[in-house]
XYZ file of C-alpha atoms in Angstrom:
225
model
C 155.340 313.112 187.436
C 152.903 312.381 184.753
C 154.431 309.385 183.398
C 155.412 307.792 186.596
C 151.799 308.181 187.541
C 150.923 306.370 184.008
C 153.777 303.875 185.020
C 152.068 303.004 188.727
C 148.454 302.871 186.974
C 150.057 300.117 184.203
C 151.353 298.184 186.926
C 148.095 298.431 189.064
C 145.997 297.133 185.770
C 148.304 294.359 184.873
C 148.512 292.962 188.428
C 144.373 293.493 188.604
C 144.462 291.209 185.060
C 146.756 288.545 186.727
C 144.596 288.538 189.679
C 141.802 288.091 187.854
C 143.030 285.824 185.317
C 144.033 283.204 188.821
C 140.369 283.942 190.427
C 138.719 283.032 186.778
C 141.002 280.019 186.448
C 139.552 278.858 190.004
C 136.108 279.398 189.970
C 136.418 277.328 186.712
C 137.401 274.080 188.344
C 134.939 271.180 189.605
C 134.274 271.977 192.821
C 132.309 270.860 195.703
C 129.168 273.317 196.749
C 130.010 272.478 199.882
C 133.818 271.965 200.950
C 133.263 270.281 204.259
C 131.253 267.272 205.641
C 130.640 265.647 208.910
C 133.104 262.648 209.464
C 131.150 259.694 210.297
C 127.576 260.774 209.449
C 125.340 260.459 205.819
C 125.573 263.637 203.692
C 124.849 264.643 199.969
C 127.967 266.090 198.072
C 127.379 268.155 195.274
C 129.694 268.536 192.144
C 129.629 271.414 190.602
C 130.738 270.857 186.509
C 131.345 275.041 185.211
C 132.230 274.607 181.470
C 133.550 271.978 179.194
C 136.633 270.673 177.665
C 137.855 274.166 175.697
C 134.702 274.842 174.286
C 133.129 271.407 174.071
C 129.630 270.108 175.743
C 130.334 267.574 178.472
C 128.324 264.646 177.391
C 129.915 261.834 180.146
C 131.393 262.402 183.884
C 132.853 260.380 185.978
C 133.835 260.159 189.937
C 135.930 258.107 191.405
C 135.170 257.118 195.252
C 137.253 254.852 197.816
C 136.375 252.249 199.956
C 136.092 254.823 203.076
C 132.929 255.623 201.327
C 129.379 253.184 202.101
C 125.840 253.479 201.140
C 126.427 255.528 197.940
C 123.369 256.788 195.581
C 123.669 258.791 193.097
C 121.373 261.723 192.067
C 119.328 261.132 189.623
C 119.896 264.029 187.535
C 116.976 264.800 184.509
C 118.373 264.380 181.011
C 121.444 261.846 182.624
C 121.643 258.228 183.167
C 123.491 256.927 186.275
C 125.403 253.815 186.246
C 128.050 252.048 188.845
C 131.186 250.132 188.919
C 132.361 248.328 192.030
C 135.213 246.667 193.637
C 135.953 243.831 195.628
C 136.819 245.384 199.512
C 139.622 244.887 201.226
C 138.317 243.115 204.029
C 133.964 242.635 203.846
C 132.088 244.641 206.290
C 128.695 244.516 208.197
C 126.530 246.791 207.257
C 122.634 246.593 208.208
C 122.873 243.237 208.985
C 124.421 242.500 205.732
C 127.819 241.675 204.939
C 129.012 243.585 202.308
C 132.133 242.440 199.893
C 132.652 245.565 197.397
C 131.868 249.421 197.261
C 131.246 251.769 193.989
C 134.016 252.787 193.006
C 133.221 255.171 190.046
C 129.962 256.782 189.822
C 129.036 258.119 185.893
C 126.388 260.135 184.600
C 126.003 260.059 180.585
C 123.699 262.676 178.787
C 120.819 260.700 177.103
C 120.722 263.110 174.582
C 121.823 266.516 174.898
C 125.145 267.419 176.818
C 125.952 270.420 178.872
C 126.779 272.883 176.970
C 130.316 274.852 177.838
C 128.805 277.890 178.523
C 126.056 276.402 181.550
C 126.867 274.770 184.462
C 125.150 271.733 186.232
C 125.137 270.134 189.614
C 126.053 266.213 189.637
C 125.198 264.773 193.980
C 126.293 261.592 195.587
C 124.437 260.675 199.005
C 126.929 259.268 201.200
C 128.360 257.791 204.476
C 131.504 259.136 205.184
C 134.236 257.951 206.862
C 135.006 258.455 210.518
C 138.093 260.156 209.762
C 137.448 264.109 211.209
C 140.148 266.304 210.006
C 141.009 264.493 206.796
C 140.560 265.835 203.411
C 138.088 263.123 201.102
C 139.066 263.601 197.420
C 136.554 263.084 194.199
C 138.828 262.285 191.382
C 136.447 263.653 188.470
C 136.942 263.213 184.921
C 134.796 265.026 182.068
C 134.071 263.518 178.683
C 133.548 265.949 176.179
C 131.802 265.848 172.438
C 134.563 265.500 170.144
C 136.583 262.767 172.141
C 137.989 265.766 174.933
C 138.428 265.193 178.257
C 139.315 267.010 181.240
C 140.668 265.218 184.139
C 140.304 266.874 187.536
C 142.883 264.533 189.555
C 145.267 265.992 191.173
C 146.237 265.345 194.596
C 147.571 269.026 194.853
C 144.659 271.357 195.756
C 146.822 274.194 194.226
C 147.180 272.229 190.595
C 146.385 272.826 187.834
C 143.350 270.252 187.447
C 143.240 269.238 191.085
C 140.561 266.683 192.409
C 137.489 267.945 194.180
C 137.955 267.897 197.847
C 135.595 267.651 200.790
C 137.047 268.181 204.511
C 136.071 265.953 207.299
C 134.686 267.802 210.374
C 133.996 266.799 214.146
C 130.265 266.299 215.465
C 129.387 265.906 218.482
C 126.845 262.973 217.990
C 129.611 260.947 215.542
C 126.071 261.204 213.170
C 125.913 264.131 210.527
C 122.679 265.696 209.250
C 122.183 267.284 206.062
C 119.468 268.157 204.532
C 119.846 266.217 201.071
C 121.267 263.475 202.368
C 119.882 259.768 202.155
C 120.049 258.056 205.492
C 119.829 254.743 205.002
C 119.851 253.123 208.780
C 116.801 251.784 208.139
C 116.845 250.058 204.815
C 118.860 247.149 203.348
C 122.007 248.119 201.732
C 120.760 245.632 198.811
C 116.900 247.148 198.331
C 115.677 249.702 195.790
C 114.954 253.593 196.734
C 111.642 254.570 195.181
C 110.086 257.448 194.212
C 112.683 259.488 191.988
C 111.503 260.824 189.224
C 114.351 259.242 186.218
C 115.402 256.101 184.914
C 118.956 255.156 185.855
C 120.866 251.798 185.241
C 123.636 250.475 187.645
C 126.661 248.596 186.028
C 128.408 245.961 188.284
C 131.698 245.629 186.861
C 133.485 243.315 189.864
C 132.465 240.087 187.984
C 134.006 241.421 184.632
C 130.378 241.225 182.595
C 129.672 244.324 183.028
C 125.490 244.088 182.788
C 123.098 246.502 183.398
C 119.845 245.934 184.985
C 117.379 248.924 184.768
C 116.554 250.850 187.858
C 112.921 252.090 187.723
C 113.260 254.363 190.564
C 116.318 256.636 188.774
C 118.768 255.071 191.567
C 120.320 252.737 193.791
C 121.569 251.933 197.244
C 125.542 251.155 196.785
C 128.223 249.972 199.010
């Protein structure tokens, strides 16, 4: 009786290990604080970057946006420099009053000194318009560049992968216009002027024309299409 109670104790710990071992593996991956957003309306989506590549400090990340995606800025986070690249639309839009020919299509952040270290985690936002598209899932292809030359690429399409890509659902609102309380809305401002007031120095990087200049952005970031 003994041993099969020593038997059905065994099993008990080894399946508590595995279930562990799946729960560790998933808290570990770059998630979203929040997984869902109002379709159509201006929110702030927060990464959230738990540990580095096998040991190593993240010192560069990346995150890739589509064209669904308008009036992007970028947090500016202390320590981190932001810069953009952007690509031509598919067919220009209105936005503002403005026509607008090209969106951000990767948003980076690189440590201006000292990177995260593997064991901290840190909080990378994007303020956003988001696409009027309630039900669908938006995805965040993010990619982490580690000291040492290590990466880890969080791209997957599959939410049950291995490394899959960060993932906000689209929700219904009743007024077609989200609110949230760290988002930017930017109805009332040019998609082409300056946001002042923040408190770091970030530098946006237009890469559409292929010369891939930087102009400095005294107030740590900048309205984005």
């Amino acid at each position: 009786m003994f041993k099969h109670l020593n038997k059905v104790a065994a099993a008990s710990a080894a399946a508590a290990i595995i279930v562990f071992a799946l729960t560790g593996a998933a808290s570990a991956h770059v998630s979203p604080v929040e997984p869902t957003a109002p379709a159509d309306g201006y929110t702030t989506v927060e990464l959230q970057i738990p540990h580095g590549c096998e040991g190593a400090a993240t010192e560069r990340l990346e995150v890739q946006l589509n064209e669904q995606i308008s009036s992007v800025k970028a947090e500016a986070v202390p320590g981190w420099t932001v810069s953009y690249e952007r690509e031509p639309l598919s067919e220009p839009i209105e936005l503002y009053g403005e026509e607008v020919t090209e969106y951000v299509s990767v948003v980076t952040w690189t440590a201006d000194a000292d990177p995260l270290p593997d064991d901290q985690y840190l909080r990378f936002g994007i303020s956003m318009k988001m696409p009027d598209a309630p039900g669908e899932s938006l995805r965040f292809p993010t990619v982490q560049h580690c000291v040492g030359g290590g990466t880890s690429s969080w791209i997957e399409e599959d939410p049950d992968g291995e490394h899959p890509a960060p993932a906000v659902e689209l929700t219904a609102t009743e007024s077609g216009h989200g609110t949230d309380g760290e988002a930017v809305d930017d109805s009332d401002t040019s998609a082409a002027e300056e946001t002042t007031g923040a408190p770091a120095t970030a530098t946006t990087t237009d890469s559409s024309n292929g010369s891939g200049t930087a102009t400095d952005d005294a107030a740590g970031r900048a309205d984005a299409v």
